[in-house]
mmCIF file with all atom_site columns, C-alpha atoms in Angstrom:
data_model
loop_
_atom_site.group_PDB
_atom_site.id
_atom_site.type_symbol
_atom_site.label_atom_id
_atom_site.label_alt_id
_atom_site.label_comp_id
_atom_site.label_asym_id
_atom_site.label_entity_id
_atom_site.label_seq_id
_atom_site.pdbx_PDB_ins_code
_atom_site.Cartn_x
_atom_site.Cartn_y
_atom_site.Cartn_z
_atom_site.occupancy
_atom_site.B_iso_or_equiv
_atom_site.pdbx_formal_charge
_atom_site.auth_seq_id
_atom_site.auth_comp_id
_atom_site.auth_asym_id
_atom_site.auth_atom_id
_atom_site.pdbx_PDB_model_num
ATOM 1   C CA . MET A 1 1   ? 41.593 -30.695 -32.661 1.00 62.00 ? 273 MET A CA 1
ATOM 2   C CA . LEU A 1 2   ? 39.703 -30.663 -35.973 1.00 65.00 ? 274 LEU A CA 1
ATOM 3   C CA . ARG A 1 3   ? 39.330 -34.439 -36.283 1.00 67.00 ? 275 ARG A CA 1
ATOM 4   C CA . ASN A 1 4   ? 36.245 -34.096 -34.160 1.00 80.00 ? 276 ASN A CA 1
ATOM 5   C CA . LYS A 1 5   ? 33.306 -33.342 -36.443 1.00 83.00 ? 277 LYS A CA 1
ATOM 6   C CA . ARG A 1 6   ? 31.516 -31.241 -33.852 1.00 88.00 ? 278 ARG A CA 1
ATOM 7   C CA . ARG A 1 7   ? 34.472 -28.900 -33.485 1.00 88.00 ? 279 ARG A CA 1
ATOM 8   C CA . ALA A 1 8   ? 34.943 -28.625 -37.255 1.00 84.00 ? 280 ALA A CA 1
ATOM 9   C CA . ARG A 1 9   ? 31.201 -28.032 -37.767 1.00 88.00 ? 281 ARG A CA 1
ATOM 10  C CA . THR A 1 10  ? 31.241 -25.471 -34.974 1.00 90.00 ? 282 THR A CA 1
ATOM 11  C CA . LEU A 1 11  ? 33.970 -23.478 -36.726 1.00 87.00 ? 283 LEU A CA 1
ATOM 12  C CA . LYS A 1 12  ? 32.187 -23.690 -40.069 1.00 84.00 ? 284 LYS A CA 1
ATOM 13  C CA . TYR A 1 13  ? 28.892 -22.568 -38.541 1.00 89.00 ? 285 TYR A CA 1
ATOM 14  C CA . LEU A 1 14  ? 30.537 -19.639 -36.757 1.00 88.00 ? 286 LEU A CA 1
ATOM 15  C CA . ARG A 1 15  ? 32.352 -18.636 -39.934 1.00 83.00 ? 287 ARG A CA 1
ATOM 16  C CA . ASP A 1 16  ? 29.153 -18.752 -41.952 1.00 83.00 ? 288 ASP A CA 1
ATOM 17  C CA . ARG A 1 17  ? 27.193 -16.739 -39.356 1.00 84.00 ? 289 ARG A CA 1
ATOM 18  C CA . ASP A 1 18  ? 29.994 -14.239 -38.707 1.00 81.00 ? 290 ASP A CA 1
ATOM 19  C CA . GLU A 1 19  ? 28.339 -13.139 -35.460 1.00 89.00 ? 291 GLU A CA 1
ATOM 20  C CA . THR A 1 20  ? 28.001 -14.128 -31.828 1.00 93.00 ? 292 THR A CA 1
ATOM 21  C CA . VAL A 1 21  ? 25.657 -17.092 -31.366 1.00 95.00 ? 293 VAL A CA 1
ATOM 22  C CA . THR A 1 22  ? 24.141 -18.747 -28.344 1.00 96.00 ? 294 THR A CA 1
ATOM 23  C CA . LEU A 1 23  ? 25.133 -22.209 -27.221 1.00 96.00 ? 295 LEU A CA 1
ATOM 24  C CA . ARG A 1 24  ? 21.502 -23.306 -27.636 1.00 96.00 ? 296 ARG A CA 1
ATOM 25  C CA . GLU A 1 25  ? 21.377 -22.087 -31.254 1.00 95.00 ? 297 GLU A CA 1
ATOM 26  C CA . LEU A 1 26  ? 24.698 -23.764 -32.061 1.00 95.00 ? 298 LEU A CA 1
ATOM 27  C CA . SER A 1 27  ? 23.745 -27.048 -30.419 1.00 95.00 ? 299 SER A CA 1
ATOM 28  C CA . GLU A 1 28  ? 20.382 -27.172 -32.220 1.00 95.00 ? 300 GLU A CA 1
ATOM 29  C CA . GLU A 1 29  ? 22.070 -26.561 -35.569 1.00 93.00 ? 301 GLU A CA 1
ATOM 30  C CA . LEU A 1 30  ? 24.723 -29.236 -35.008 1.00 94.00 ? 302 LEU A CA 1
ATOM 31  C CA . ALA A 1 31  ? 22.138 -31.724 -33.718 1.00 95.00 ? 303 ALA A CA 1
ATOM 32  C CA . SER A 1 32  ? 20.055 -31.086 -36.827 1.00 94.00 ? 304 SER A CA 1
ATOM 33  C CA . ILE A 1 33  ? 23.071 -31.714 -39.057 1.00 91.00 ? 305 ILE A CA 1
ATOM 34  C CA . GLU A 1 34  ? 23.984 -34.894 -37.190 1.00 90.00 ? 306 GLU A CA 1
ATOM 35  C CA . THR A 1 35  ? 20.496 -36.387 -37.279 1.00 92.00 ? 307 THR A CA 1
ATOM 36  C CA . GLY A 1 36  ? 19.229 -34.936 -40.549 1.00 91.00 ? 308 GLY A CA 1
ATOM 37  C CA . GLU A 1 37  ? 16.038 -33.964 -38.704 1.00 92.00 ? 309 GLU A CA 1
ATOM 38  C CA . SER A 1 38  ? 14.583 -30.538 -38.097 1.00 88.00 ? 310 SER A CA 1
ATOM 39  C CA . PRO A 1 39  ? 13.939 -30.115 -35.289 1.00 91.00 ? 311 PRO A CA 1
ATOM 40  C CA . PRO A 1 40  ? 16.354 -32.750 -34.014 1.00 93.00 ? 312 PRO A CA 1
ATOM 41  C CA . PRO A 1 41  ? 15.321 -35.128 -31.232 1.00 94.00 ? 313 PRO A CA 1
ATOM 42  C CA . ARG A 1 42  ? 15.550 -33.646 -27.753 1.00 94.00 ? 314 ARG A CA 1
ATOM 43  C CA . SER A 1 43  ? 18.024 -36.274 -26.547 1.00 95.00 ? 315 SER A CA 1
ATOM 44  C CA . THR A 1 44  ? 20.418 -35.431 -29.397 1.00 95.00 ? 316 THR A CA 1
ATOM 45  C CA . ARG A 1 45  ? 20.096 -31.693 -28.769 1.00 94.00 ? 317 ARG A CA 1
ATOM 46  C CA . GLU A 1 46  ? 20.915 -32.217 -25.093 1.00 96.00 ? 318 GLU A CA 1
ATOM 47  C CA . SER A 1 47  ? 23.863 -34.472 -25.901 1.00 95.00 ? 319 SER A CA 1
ATOM 48  C CA . VAL A 1 48  ? 25.305 -31.955 -28.357 1.00 95.00 ? 320 VAL A CA 1
ATOM 49  C CA . TYR A 1 49  ? 24.665 -29.073 -25.947 1.00 96.00 ? 321 TYR A CA 1
ATOM 50  C CA . ASN A 1 50  ? 26.459 -30.834 -23.093 1.00 96.00 ? 322 ASN A CA 1
ATOM 51  C CA . SER A 1 51  ? 29.449 -31.940 -25.184 1.00 95.00 ? 323 SER A CA 1
ATOM 52  C CA . LEU A 1 52  ? 29.870 -28.443 -26.624 1.00 95.00 ? 324 LEU A CA 1
ATOM 53  C CA . HIS A 1 53  ? 29.563 -26.775 -23.212 1.00 96.00 ? 325 HIS A CA 1
ATOM 54  C CA . GLN A 1 54  ? 31.781 -29.195 -21.301 1.00 95.00 ? 326 GLN A CA 1
ATOM 55  C CA . THR A 1 55  ? 34.395 -30.166 -23.872 1.00 93.00 ? 327 THR A CA 1
ATOM 56  C CA . HIS A 1 56  ? 34.498 -28.677 -27.359 1.00 93.00 ? 328 HIS A CA 1
ATOM 57  C CA . LEU A 1 57  ? 33.923 -24.962 -26.803 1.00 94.00 ? 329 LEU A CA 1
ATOM 58  C CA . PRO A 1 58  ? 36.308 -24.702 -23.823 1.00 94.00 ? 330 PRO A CA 1
ATOM 59  C CA . LYS A 1 59  ? 38.978 -26.493 -25.867 1.00 92.00 ? 331 LYS A CA 1
ATOM 60  C CA . LEU A 1 60  ? 38.544 -24.145 -28.852 1.00 91.00 ? 332 LEU A CA 1
ATOM 61  C CA . ASP A 1 61  ? 38.517 -21.178 -26.445 1.00 91.00 ? 333 ASP A CA 1
ATOM 62  C CA . ASP A 1 62  ? 41.756 -22.344 -24.804 1.00 90.00 ? 334 ASP A CA 1
ATOM 63  C CA . LEU A 1 63  ? 43.367 -22.560 -28.243 1.00 85.00 ? 335 LEU A CA 1
ATOM 64  C CA . GLY A 1 64  ? 42.365 -18.954 -29.011 1.00 86.00 ? 336 GLY A CA 1
ATOM 65  C CA . ILE A 1 65  ? 40.172 -19.838 -31.984 1.00 87.00 ? 337 ILE A CA 1
ATOM 66  C CA . ILE A 1 66  ? 36.857 -18.808 -30.441 1.00 90.00 ? 338 ILE A CA 1
ATOM 67  C CA . GLN A 1 67  ? 35.712 -16.865 -27.423 1.00 93.00 ? 339 GLN A CA 1
ATOM 68  C CA . TYR A 1 68  ? 33.255 -18.834 -25.303 1.00 95.00 ? 340 TYR A CA 1
ATOM 69  C CA . GLU A 1 69  ? 31.582 -16.938 -22.492 1.00 95.00 ? 341 GLU A CA 1
ATOM 70  C CA . GLN A 1 70  ? 30.423 -19.825 -20.313 1.00 93.00 ? 342 GLN A CA 1
ATOM 71  C CA . ASN A 1 71  ? 28.348 -17.713 -17.940 1.00 94.00 ? 343 ASN A CA 1
ATOM 72  C CA . ARG A 1 72  ? 26.372 -16.097 -20.819 1.00 95.00 ? 344 ARG A CA 1
ATOM 73  C CA . LYS A 1 73  ? 26.510 -19.263 -22.997 1.00 95.00 ? 345 LYS A CA 1
ATOM 74  C CA . VAL A 1 74  ? 27.545 -17.316 -26.112 1.00 96.00 ? 346 VAL A CA 1
ATOM 75  C CA . VAL A 1 75  ? 30.357 -17.976 -28.571 1.00 95.00 ? 347 VAL A CA 1
ATOM 76  C CA . HIS A 1 76  ? 32.009 -16.165 -31.464 1.00 91.00 ? 348 HIS A CA 1
ATOM 77  C CA . LEU A 1 77  ? 34.928 -16.710 -33.813 1.00 87.00 ? 349 LEU A CA 1
ATOM 78  C CA . LEU A 1 78  ? 38.136 -14.797 -33.087 1.00 86.00 ? 350 LEU A CA 1
ATOM 79  C CA . ASN A 1 79  ? 40.307 -13.087 -35.690 1.00 77.00 ? 351 ASN A CA 1
ATOM 80  C CA . ASP A 1 80  ? 43.087 -15.671 -35.227 1.00 69.00 ? 352 ASP A CA 1
ATOM 81  C CA . ALA A 1 81  ? 40.808 -18.461 -36.483 1.00 67.00 ? 353 ALA A CA 1
ATOM 82  C CA . HIS A 1 82  ? 42.398 -18.116 -39.941 1.00 64.00 ? 354 HIS A CA 1
ATOM 83  C CA . GLN A 1 83  ? 45.449 -19.944 -38.534 1.00 64.00 ? 355 GLN A CA 1
ATOM 84  C CA . VAL A 1 84  ? 43.547 -23.249 -38.571 1.00 68.00 ? 356 VAL A CA 1
ATOM 85  C CA . GLU A 1 85  ? 41.925 -22.911 -41.990 1.00 61.00 ? 357 GLU A CA 1
ATOM 86  C CA . VAL A 1 86  ? 44.859 -24.651 -43.676 1.00 55.00 ? 358 VAL A CA 1
ATOM 87  C CA . TYR A 1 87  ? 43.806 -27.758 -41.757 1.00 60.00 ? 359 TYR A CA 1
ATOM 88  C CA . MET A 1 88  ? 40.131 -27.471 -42.685 1.00 59.00 ? 360 MET A CA 1
ATOM 89  C CA . GLU A 1 89  ? 40.097 -29.439 -45.915 1.00 53.00 ? 361 GLU A CA 1
ATOM 90  C CA . VAL A 1 90  ? 36.449 -30.282 -46.066 1.00 51.00 ? 362 VAL A CA 1
ATOM 91  C CA . VAL A 1 91  ? 35.705 -33.543 -47.825 1.00 48.00 ? 363 VAL A CA 1
ATOM 92  C CA . PRO A 1 92  ? 32.160 -34.786 -48.370 1.00 48.00 ? 364 PRO A CA 1
ATOM 93  C CA . ASN A 1 93  ? 31.403 -38.301 -47.119 1.00 46.00 ? 365 ASN A CA 1
ATOM 94  C CA . GLU A 1 94  ? 31.717 -39.681 -50.645 1.00 52.00 ? 366 GLU A CA 1
ATOM 95  C CA . GLY A 1 95  ? 34.479 -37.252 -51.621 1.00 62.00 ? 367 GLY A CA 1
ATOM 96  C CA . VAL A 1 96  ? 38.226 -37.523 -52.055 1.00 73.00 ? 368 VAL A CA 1
ATOM 97  C CA . PRO A 1 97  ? 40.842 -35.265 -50.420 1.00 75.00 ? 369 PRO A CA 1
ATOM 98  C CA . TYR A 1 98  ? 42.435 -32.880 -52.901 1.00 78.00 ? 370 TYR A CA 1
ATOM 99  C CA . ALA A 1 99  ? 45.904 -34.326 -52.284 1.00 81.00 ? 371 ALA A CA 1
ATOM 100 C CA . THR A 1 100 ? 44.676 -37.790 -53.319 1.00 86.00 ? 372 THR A CA 1
ATOM 101 C CA . TYR A 1 101 ? 42.790 -36.364 -56.299 1.00 88.00 ? 373 TYR A CA 1
ATOM 102 C CA . TYR A 1 102 ? 45.851 -34.540 -57.663 1.00 91.00 ? 374 TYR A CA 1
ATOM 103 C CA . PHE A 1 103 ? 48.112 -37.546 -57.082 1.00 93.00 ? 375 PHE A CA 1
ATOM 104 C CA . VAL A 1 104 ? 45.774 -39.876 -59.004 1.00 94.00 ? 376 VAL A CA 1
ATOM 105 C CA . ILE A 1 105 ? 45.313 -37.400 -61.876 1.00 95.00 ? 377 ILE A CA 1
ATOM 106 C CA . GLY A 1 106 ? 49.085 -36.926 -62.076 1.00 95.00 ? 378 GLY A CA 1
ATOM 107 C CA . LEU A 1 107 ? 49.693 -40.671 -62.102 1.00 96.00 ? 379 LEU A CA 1
ATOM 108 C CA . VAL A 1 108 ? 47.001 -41.314 -64.727 1.00 97.00 ? 380 VAL A CA 1
ATOM 109 C CA . SER A 1 109 ? 48.338 -38.520 -66.932 1.00 97.00 ? 381 SER A CA 1
ATOM 110 C CA . LEU A 1 110 ? 51.886 -39.920 -66.693 1.00 97.00 ? 382 LEU A CA 1
ATOM 111 C CA . VAL A 1 111 ? 50.709 -43.418 -67.678 1.00 97.00 ? 383 VAL A CA 1
ATOM 112 C CA . VAL A 1 112 ? 48.452 -42.222 -70.526 1.00 97.00 ? 384 VAL A CA 1
ATOM 113 C CA . VAL A 1 113 ? 51.035 -39.848 -72.030 1.00 96.00 ? 385 VAL A CA 1
ATOM 114 C CA . SER A 1 114 ? 53.726 -42.546 -71.740 1.00 96.00 ? 386 SER A CA 1
ATOM 115 C CA . LEU A 1 115 ? 51.560 -45.182 -73.420 1.00 97.00 ? 387 LEU A CA 1
ATOM 116 C CA . SER A 1 116 ? 50.658 -42.733 -76.184 1.00 96.00 ? 388 SER A CA 1
ATOM 117 C CA . SER A 1 117 ? 54.308 -41.853 -76.800 1.00 96.00 ? 389 SER A CA 1
ATOM 118 C CA . LEU A 1 118 ? 55.150 -45.587 -77.001 1.00 96.00 ? 390 LEU A CA 1
ATOM 119 C CA . GLY A 1 119 ? 52.522 -46.015 -79.703 1.00 95.00 ? 391 GLY A CA 1
ATOM 120 C CA . MET A 1 120 ? 50.258 -48.332 -77.698 1.00 95.00 ? 392 MET A CA 1
ATOM 121 C CA . PRO A 1 121 ? 46.960 -49.036 -79.461 1.00 92.00 ? 393 PRO A CA 1
ATOM 122 C CA . LEU A 1 122 ? 44.020 -46.932 -78.235 1.00 93.00 ? 394 LEU A CA 1
ATOM 123 C CA . PHE A 1 123 ? 46.391 -44.422 -76.613 1.00 94.00 ? 395 PHE A CA 1
ATOM 124 C CA . ALA A 1 124 ? 48.225 -43.740 -79.888 1.00 94.00 ? 396 ALA A CA 1
ATOM 125 C CA . ALA A 1 125 ? 44.892 -42.819 -81.498 1.00 94.00 ? 397 ALA A CA 1
ATOM 126 C CA . LEU A 1 126 ? 45.543 -39.282 -80.267 1.00 95.00 ? 398 LEU A CA 1
ATOM 127 C CA . PRO A 1 127 ? 48.889 -37.478 -80.436 1.00 95.00 ? 399 PRO A CA 1
ATOM 128 C CA . VAL A 1 128 ? 50.870 -37.127 -77.209 1.00 96.00 ? 400 VAL A CA 1
ATOM 129 C CA . SER A 1 129 ? 50.368 -33.354 -77.342 1.00 96.00 ? 401 SER A CA 1
ATOM 130 C CA . VAL A 1 130 ? 46.577 -33.779 -77.281 1.00 97.00 ? 402 VAL A CA 1
ATOM 131 C CA . TRP A 1 131 ? 46.737 -36.085 -74.242 1.00 97.00 ? 403 TRP A CA 1
ATOM 132 C CA . ALA A 1 132 ? 49.191 -33.770 -72.466 1.00 96.00 ? 404 ALA A CA 1
ATOM 133 C CA . GLY A 1 133 ? 47.156 -30.684 -73.314 1.00 97.00 ? 405 GLY A CA 1
ATOM 134 C CA . GLY A 1 134 ? 43.992 -32.345 -72.033 1.00 96.00 ? 406 GLY A CA 1
ATOM 135 C CA . PHE A 1 135 ? 45.620 -33.178 -68.728 1.00 96.00 ? 407 PHE A CA 1
ATOM 136 C CA . VAL A 1 136 ? 47.019 -29.651 -68.396 1.00 96.00 ? 408 VAL A CA 1
ATOM 137 C CA . VAL A 1 137 ? 43.500 -28.288 -68.913 1.00 97.00 ? 409 VAL A CA 1
ATOM 138 C CA . LEU A 1 138 ? 42.162 -30.782 -66.339 1.00 96.00 ? 410 LEU A CA 1
ATOM 139 C CA . PHE A 1 139 ? 44.771 -29.610 -63.799 1.00 94.00 ? 411 PHE A CA 1
ATOM 140 C CA . LEU A 1 140 ? 43.948 -25.965 -64.540 1.00 95.00 ? 412 LEU A CA 1
ATOM 141 C CA . ILE A 1 141 ? 40.203 -26.478 -64.095 1.00 95.00 ? 413 ILE A CA 1
ATOM 142 C CA . SER A 1 142 ? 40.788 -28.538 -60.942 1.00 91.00 ? 414 SER A CA 1
ATOM 143 C CA . GLY A 1 143 ? 43.018 -25.814 -59.525 1.00 90.00 ? 415 GLY A CA 1
ATOM 144 C CA . LEU A 1 144 ? 40.398 -23.141 -60.201 1.00 91.00 ? 416 LEU A CA 1
ATOM 145 C CA . ILE A 1 145 ? 37.700 -25.243 -58.523 1.00 86.00 ? 417 ILE A CA 1
ATOM 146 C CA . TYR A 1 146 ? 39.978 -25.839 -55.532 1.00 82.00 ? 418 TYR A CA 1
ATOM 147 C CA . PHE A 1 147 ? 40.818 -22.127 -55.297 1.00 81.00 ? 419 PHE A CA 1
ATOM 148 C CA . HIS A 1 148 ? 37.134 -21.179 -55.447 1.00 79.00 ? 420 HIS A CA 1
ATOM 149 C CA . SER A 1 149 ? 36.164 -23.752 -52.794 1.00 71.00 ? 421 SER A CA 1
ATOM 150 C CA . GLN A 1 150 ? 38.934 -22.530 -50.468 1.00 65.00 ? 422 GLN A CA 1
ATOM 151 C CA . GLN A 1 151 ? 37.704 -18.937 -50.735 1.00 63.00 ? 423 GLN A CA 1
ATOM 152 C CA . LYS A 1 152 ? 34.360 -20.082 -49.300 1.00 54.00 ? 424 LYS A CA 1
ATOM 153 C CA . LEU A 1 153 ? 36.114 -21.842 -46.388 1.00 50.00 ? 425 LEU A CA 1
ATOM 154 C CA . ARG A 1 154 ? 38.020 -18.835 -45.055 1.00 51.00 ? 426 ARG A CA 1
ATOM 155 C CA . LEU A 1 155 ? 37.551 -18.647 -41.300 1.00 48.00 ? 427 LEU A CA 1
ATOM 156 C CA . GLY A 1 156 ? 39.316 -15.487 -40.215 1.00 44.00 ? 428 GLY A CA 1
ATOM 157 C CA . ARG A 1 157 ? 36.985 -12.715 -41.305 1.00 43.00 ? 429 ARG A CA 1
ATOM 158 C CA . PRO A 1 158 ? 37.707 -9.469  -39.471 1.00 40.00 ? 430 PRO A CA 1
ATOM 159 C CA . ARG A 1 159 ? 35.208 -8.620  -36.716 1.00 37.00 ? 431 ARG A CA 1
#
């Protein structure tokens, strides 16, 4: 469901607005994001509008994440939207998923601390405790950044 960028962007936009929005407003915003142009080209706006109206919004409505009133062409986020936020790990185009980031940092810390404890040149220049302490601080800072970023991504604000 959230692999589709339009659906994920729709949920993010609705969360950020925290109010009922029109299909036209939503489609213009998503078209602008997709093209990087403001206003976006008419053909893109129409394409986004049609795909939202015919496919994406009805699907999200059926899943109970949003309420889409097709006759009025308005949409808003439902309280149960928080159930999908665990799946909304937002990664920038050049970014790395947090799971990969933590795995790599853990692996690097294991290798560096091991090489330092074996007395390998360059790594033995600092005591094992300094290397280990540095990696613990890195994990702590990374965890705080992750926690802070997740607070901004919360979908299920009460209406």
